DNA sequence: GGGTGATCATGG
DNA sequence: CCATGATCACCC
């Protein structure tokens, strides 16, 4: 397989992203010499990694933006025939310990979402994986309203974590940002604050963007 | 275990 | 029908 050179400028990154638009997953994979799995059941992050490679994102699992030197986070997002996201969007892991004194301005959520390059990809499961097409990219930064919504949810969730309410926090909390399990399986444990202030163990959690929020981002970008 | 990339699959 | 809670693969 080829290792794409990392884009040096935002313009170059966008140019490459636009060049992918309209191509199929099969075409991209062929160009990179990668076999296409029959489905994503055992390869859930495969499309994301394919797009990363095509655009020359740094591989690795650092809790950082994909294009740190450009200040851009890359997100592929599965959409239906109407352009509506089919899934929530993972943002980052949530801190469950030492959260007192944390501020939105320094949060990983804010940092990751400061500038996102959205790559829509057809996601209907009745379309064979190789036939699914890549859509037009969207470079997005939260406007004032969007950031306020994110901030409110983040602050509310962090407050509950600090109060030892992790076990009562569900994905229903938050208008646009939700907290959900994020782990290999339900057996994975990490430290958290308990209601009585002691340290306990719980399933690791991540922050996710709810579908109506990302749907609105795409809708505004494409004007429908 | 903690992080990345996410989608799966079923209960409400 | 679809969002929530669970899970998959890989890296370190």
PDB file of N, CA and C in Angstrom, chain A residues 98-148:
ATOM      1  N   UNK A  98     -10.766  13.679  38.237  1.00  0.00           N
ATOM      2  CA  UNK A  98     -10.073  14.975  38.296  1.00  0.00           C
ATOM      3  C   UNK A  98     -10.713  16.013  37.372  1.00  0.00           C
ATOM      4  N   UNK A  99     -12.024  16.068  37.416  1.00  0.00           N
ATOM      5  CA  UNK A  99     -12.716  16.987  36.515  1.00  0.00           C
ATOM      6  C   UNK A  99     -12.980  18.357  37.138  1.00  0.00           C
ATOM      7  N   UNK A 100     -12.803  18.450  38.454  1.00  0.00           N
ATOM      8  CA  UNK A 100     -13.060  19.757  39.059  1.00  0.00           C
ATOM      9  C   UNK A 100     -12.032  20.748  38.549  1.00  0.00           C
ATOM     10  N   UNK A 101     -12.510  21.925  38.201  1.00  0.00           N
ATOM     11  CA  UNK A 101     -11.610  22.948  37.676  1.00  0.00           C
ATOM     12  C   UNK A 101     -11.423  22.875  36.180  1.00  0.00           C
ATOM     13  N   UNK A 102     -11.942  21.833  35.534  1.00  0.00           N
ATOM     14  CA  UNK A 102     -11.830  21.774  34.076  1.00  0.00           C
ATOM     15  C   UNK A 102     -12.722  22.835  33.469  1.00  0.00           C
ATOM     16  N   UNK A 103     -12.218  23.461  32.413  1.00  0.00           N
ATOM     17  CA  UNK A 103     -13.000  24.505  31.758  1.00  0.00           C
ATOM     18  C   UNK A 103     -13.178  24.165  30.289  1.00  0.00           C
ATOM     19  N   UNK A 104     -14.306  24.571  29.766  1.00  0.00           N
ATOM     20  CA  UNK A 104     -14.641  24.340  28.351  1.00  0.00           C
ATOM     21  C   UNK A 104     -13.512  24.797  27.430  1.00  0.00           C
ATOM     22  N   UNK A 105     -12.963  25.945  27.749  1.00  0.00           N
ATOM     23  CA  UNK A 105     -11.932  26.514  26.869  1.00  0.00           C
ATOM     24  C   UNK A 105     -10.738  25.579  26.685  1.00  0.00           C
ATOM     25  N   UNK A 106     -10.490  24.730  27.667  1.00  0.00           N
ATOM     26  CA  UNK A 106      -9.331  23.841  27.587  1.00  0.00           C
ATOM     27  C   UNK A 106      -9.736  22.400  27.329  1.00  0.00           C
ATOM     28  N   UNK A 107     -11.006  22.198  27.011  1.00  0.00           N
ATOM     29  CA  UNK A 107     -11.498  20.824  26.878  1.00  0.00           C
ATOM     30  C   UNK A 107     -11.083  20.203  25.540  1.00  0.00           C
ATOM     31  N   UNK A 108     -11.007  18.887  25.573  1.00  0.00           N
ATOM     32  CA  UNK A 108     -10.683  18.140  24.361  1.00  0.00           C
ATOM     33  C   UNK A 108     -11.809  18.258  23.338  1.00  0.00           C
ATOM     34  N   UNK A 109     -13.039  18.342  23.818  1.00  0.00           N
ATOM     35  CA  UNK A 109     -14.175  18.479  22.897  1.00  0.00           C
ATOM     36  C   UNK A 109     -14.035  19.762  22.083  1.00  0.00           C
ATOM     37  N   UNK A 110     -13.802  20.872  22.777  1.00  0.00           N
ATOM     38  CA  UNK A 110     -13.675  22.154  22.070  1.00  0.00           C
ATOM     39  C   UNK A 110     -12.506  22.108  21.085  1.00  0.00           C
ATOM     40  N   UNK A 111     -11.391  21.574  21.550  1.00  0.00           N
ATOM     41  CA  UNK A 111     -10.207  21.534  20.702  1.00  0.00           C
ATOM     42  C   UNK A 111     -10.438  20.703  19.446  1.00  0.00           C
ATOM     43  N   UNK A 112     -11.036  19.531  19.625  1.00  0.00           N
ATOM     44  CA  UNK A 112     -11.267  18.645  18.475  1.00  0.00           C
ATOM     45  C   UNK A 112     -12.251  19.229  17.476  1.00  0.00           C
ATOM     46  N   UNK A 113     -13.219  19.983  17.989  1.00  0.00           N
ATOM     47  CA  UNK A 113     -14.279  20.479  17.101  1.00  0.00           C
ATOM     48  C   UNK A 113     -14.009  21.886  16.591  1.00  0.00           C
ATOM     49  N   UNK A 114     -12.847  22.432  16.879  1.00  0.00           N
ATOM     50  CA  UNK A 114     -12.573  23.795  16.446  1.00  0.00           C
ATOM     51  C   UNK A 114     -12.642  23.921  14.923  1.00  0.00           C
ATOM     52  N   UNK A 115     -12.152  22.904  14.236  1.00  0.00           N
ATOM     53  CA  UNK A 115     -12.247  22.895  12.762  1.00  0.00           C
ATOM     54  C   UNK A 115     -12.293  21.450  12.308  1.00  0.00           C
ATOM     55  N   UNK A 116     -13.394  21.076  11.674  1.00  0.00           N
ATOM     56  CA  UNK A 116     -13.606  19.694  11.249  1.00  0.00           C
ATOM     57  C   UNK A 116     -13.802  19.629   9.743  1.00  0.00           C
ATOM     58  N   UNK A 117     -13.115  18.689   9.120  1.00  0.00           N
ATOM     59  CA  UNK A 117     -13.365  18.403   7.706  1.00  0.00           C
ATOM     60  C   UNK A 117     -14.272  17.179   7.642  1.00  0.00           C
ATOM     61  N   UNK A 118     -15.552  17.431   7.319  1.00  0.00           N
ATOM     62  CA  UNK A 118     -16.533  16.351   7.232  1.00  0.00           C
ATOM     63  C   UNK A 118     -16.487  15.729   5.847  1.00  0.00           C
ATOM     64  N   UNK A 119     -16.378  14.421   5.800  1.00  0.00           N
ATOM     65  CA  UNK A 119     -16.431  13.704   4.526  1.00  0.00           C
ATOM     66  C   UNK A 119     -17.659  12.795   4.553  1.00  0.00           C
ATOM     67  N   UNK A 120     -18.751  13.213   3.917  1.00  0.00           N
ATOM     68  CA  UNK A 120     -19.942  12.356   3.888  1.00  0.00           C
ATOM     69  C   UNK A 120     -19.689  11.149   2.982  1.00  0.00           C
ATOM     70  N   UNK A 121     -20.175  10.002   3.432  1.00  0.00           N
ATOM     71  CA  UNK A 121     -20.066   8.784   2.614  1.00  0.00           C
ATOM     72  C   UNK A 121     -21.403   8.068   2.666  1.00  0.00           C
ATOM     73  N   UNK A 122     -21.856   7.598   1.509  1.00  0.00           N
ATOM     74  CA  UNK A 122     -23.101   6.835   1.489  1.00  0.00           C
ATOM     75  C   UNK A 122     -22.994   5.680   2.480  1.00  0.00           C
ATOM     76  N   UNK A 123     -24.021   5.544   3.317  1.00  0.00           N
ATOM     77  CA  UNK A 123     -23.916   4.560   4.383  1.00  0.00           C
ATOM     78  C   UNK A 123     -25.035   3.536   4.430  1.00  0.00           C
ATOM     79  N   UNK A 124     -25.994   3.648   3.520  1.00  0.00           N
ATOM     80  CA  UNK A 124     -27.089   2.663   3.531  1.00  0.00           C
ATOM     81  C   UNK A 124     -26.530   1.260   3.363  1.00  0.00           C
ATOM     82  N   UNK A 125     -26.981   0.366   4.250  1.00  0.00           N
ATOM     83  CA  UNK A 125     -26.397  -0.974   4.238  1.00  0.00           C
ATOM     84  C   UNK A 125     -26.810  -1.782   3.013  1.00  0.00           C
ATOM     85  N   UNK A 126     -27.819  -1.312   2.289  1.00  0.00           N
ATOM     86  CA  UNK A 126     -28.193  -2.045   1.081  1.00  0.00           C
ATOM     87  C   UNK A 126     -27.326  -1.668  -0.114  1.00  0.00           C
ATOM     88  N   UNK A 127     -26.444  -0.706   0.063  1.00  0.00           N
ATOM     89  CA  UNK A 127     -25.471  -0.401  -0.987  1.00  0.00           C
ATOM     90  C   UNK A 127     -24.203  -1.191  -0.678  1.00  0.00           C
ATOM     91  N   UNK A 128     -23.741  -2.016  -1.619  1.00  0.00           N
ATOM     92  CA  UNK A 128     -22.493  -2.755  -1.375  1.00  0.00           C
ATOM     93  C   UNK A 128     -21.385  -1.782  -0.991  1.00  0.00           C
ATOM     94  N   UNK A 129     -20.551  -2.198  -0.070  1.00  0.00           N
ATOM     95  CA  UNK A 129     -19.513  -1.316   0.451  1.00  0.00           C
ATOM     96  C   UNK A 129     -18.684  -0.659  -0.653  1.00  0.00           C
ATOM     97  N   UNK A 130     -18.244  -1.461  -1.606  1.00  0.00           N
ATOM     98  CA  UNK A 130     -17.370  -0.929  -2.657  1.00  0.00           C
ATOM     99  C   UNK A 130     -18.081   0.081  -3.544  1.00  0.00           C
ATOM    100  N   UNK A 131     -19.421   0.013  -3.577  1.00  0.00           N
ATOM    101  CA  UNK A 131     -20.185   0.893  -4.473  1.00  0.00           C
ATOM    102  C   UNK A 131     -20.558   2.212  -3.810  1.00  0.00           C
ATOM    103  N   UNK A 132     -20.377   2.301  -2.512  1.00  0.00           N
ATOM    104  CA  UNK A 132     -20.767   3.530  -1.813  1.00  0.00           C
ATOM    105  C   UNK A 132     -19.877   4.685  -2.248  1.00  0.00           C
ATOM    106  N   UNK A 133     -20.506   5.825  -2.472  1.00  0.00           N
ATOM    107  CA  UNK A 133     -19.759   6.968  -2.989  1.00  0.00           C
ATOM    108  C   UNK A 133     -19.418   7.979  -1.904  1.00  0.00           C
ATOM    109  N   UNK A 134     -18.302   8.629  -2.122  1.00  0.00           N
ATOM    110  CA  UNK A 134     -17.859   9.698  -1.227  1.00  0.00           C
ATOM    111  C   UNK A 134     -18.505  10.995  -1.681  1.00  0.00           C
ATOM    112  N   UNK A 135     -18.947  11.790  -0.736  1.00  0.00           N
ATOM    113  CA  UNK A 135     -19.616  13.042  -1.056  1.00  0.00           C
ATOM    114  C   UNK A 135     -18.688  14.244  -1.032  1.00  0.00           C
ATOM    115  N   UNK A 136     -19.296  15.412  -1.199  1.00  0.00           N
ATOM    116  CA  UNK A 136     -18.550  16.673  -1.183  1.00  0.00           C
ATOM    117  C   UNK A 136     -18.123  16.995   0.245  1.00  0.00           C
ATOM    118  N   UNK A 137     -16.867  17.340   0.433  1.00  0.00           N
ATOM    119  CA  UNK A 137     -16.387  17.632   1.789  1.00  0.00           C
ATOM    120  C   UNK A 137     -16.957  18.946   2.324  1.00  0.00           C
ATOM    121  N   UNK A 138     -17.021  19.038   3.640  1.00  0.00           N
ATOM    122  CA  UNK A 138     -17.495  20.256   4.305  1.00  0.00           C
ATOM    123  C   UNK A 138     -16.473  20.647   5.361  1.00  0.00           C
ATOM    124  N   UNK A 139     -15.885  21.827   5.207  1.00  0.00           N
ATOM    125  CA  UNK A 139     -14.993  22.345   6.251  1.00  0.00           C
ATOM    126  C   UNK A 139     -15.832  23.200   7.182  1.00  0.00           C
ATOM    127  N   UNK A 140     -15.882  22.805   8.444  1.00  0.00           N
ATOM    128  CA  UNK A 140     -16.811  23.428   9.391  1.00  0.00           C
ATOM    129  C   UNK A 140     -16.110  23.839  10.671  1.00  0.00           C
ATOM    130  N   UNK A 141     -16.509  25.000  11.164  1.00  0.00           N
ATOM    131  CA  UNK A 141     -16.155  25.407  12.521  1.00  0.00           C
ATOM    132  C   UNK A 141     -17.435  25.825  13.201  1.00  0.00           C
ATOM    133  N   UNK A 142     -17.589  25.534  14.478  1.00  0.00           N
ATOM    134  CA  UNK A 142     -18.839  25.897  15.148  1.00  0.00           C
ATOM    135  C   UNK A 142     -19.042  27.406  15.167  1.00  0.00           C
ATOM    136  N   UNK A 143     -20.266  27.840  14.847  1.00  0.00           N
ATOM    137  CA  UNK A 143     -20.579  29.265  15.009  1.00  0.00           C
ATOM    138  C   UNK A 143     -20.909  29.508  16.483  1.00  0.00           C
ATOM    139  N   UNK A 144     -21.250  30.754  16.794  1.00  0.00           N
ATOM    140  CA  UNK A 144     -21.481  31.101  18.208  1.00  0.00           C
ATOM    141  C   UNK A 144     -22.577  30.257  18.835  1.00  0.00           C
ATOM    142  N   UNK A 145     -23.674  30.084  18.100  1.00  0.00           N
ATOM    143  CA  UNK A 145     -24.795  29.309  18.634  1.00  0.00           C
ATOM    144  C   UNK A 145     -24.403  27.859  18.860  1.00  0.00           C
ATOM    145  N   UNK A 146     -23.719  27.296  17.869  1.00  0.00           N
ATOM    146  CA  UNK A 146     -23.316  25.894  17.973  1.00  0.00           C
ATOM    147  C   UNK A 146     -22.353  25.698  19.132  1.00  0.00           C
ATOM    148  N   UNK A 147     -21.394  26.622  19.269  1.00  0.00           N
ATOM    149  CA  UNK A 147     -20.444  26.476  20.364  1.00  0.00           C
ATOM    150  C   UNK A 147     -21.129  26.614  21.714  1.00  0.00           C
ATOM    151  N   UNK A 148     -22.108  27.491  21.787  1.00  0.00           N
ATOM    152  CA  UNK A 148     -22.833  27.663  23.048  1.00  0.00           C
ATOM    153  C   UNK A 148     -23.579  26.386  23.435  1.00  0.00           C
TER     154      UNK A 148
END
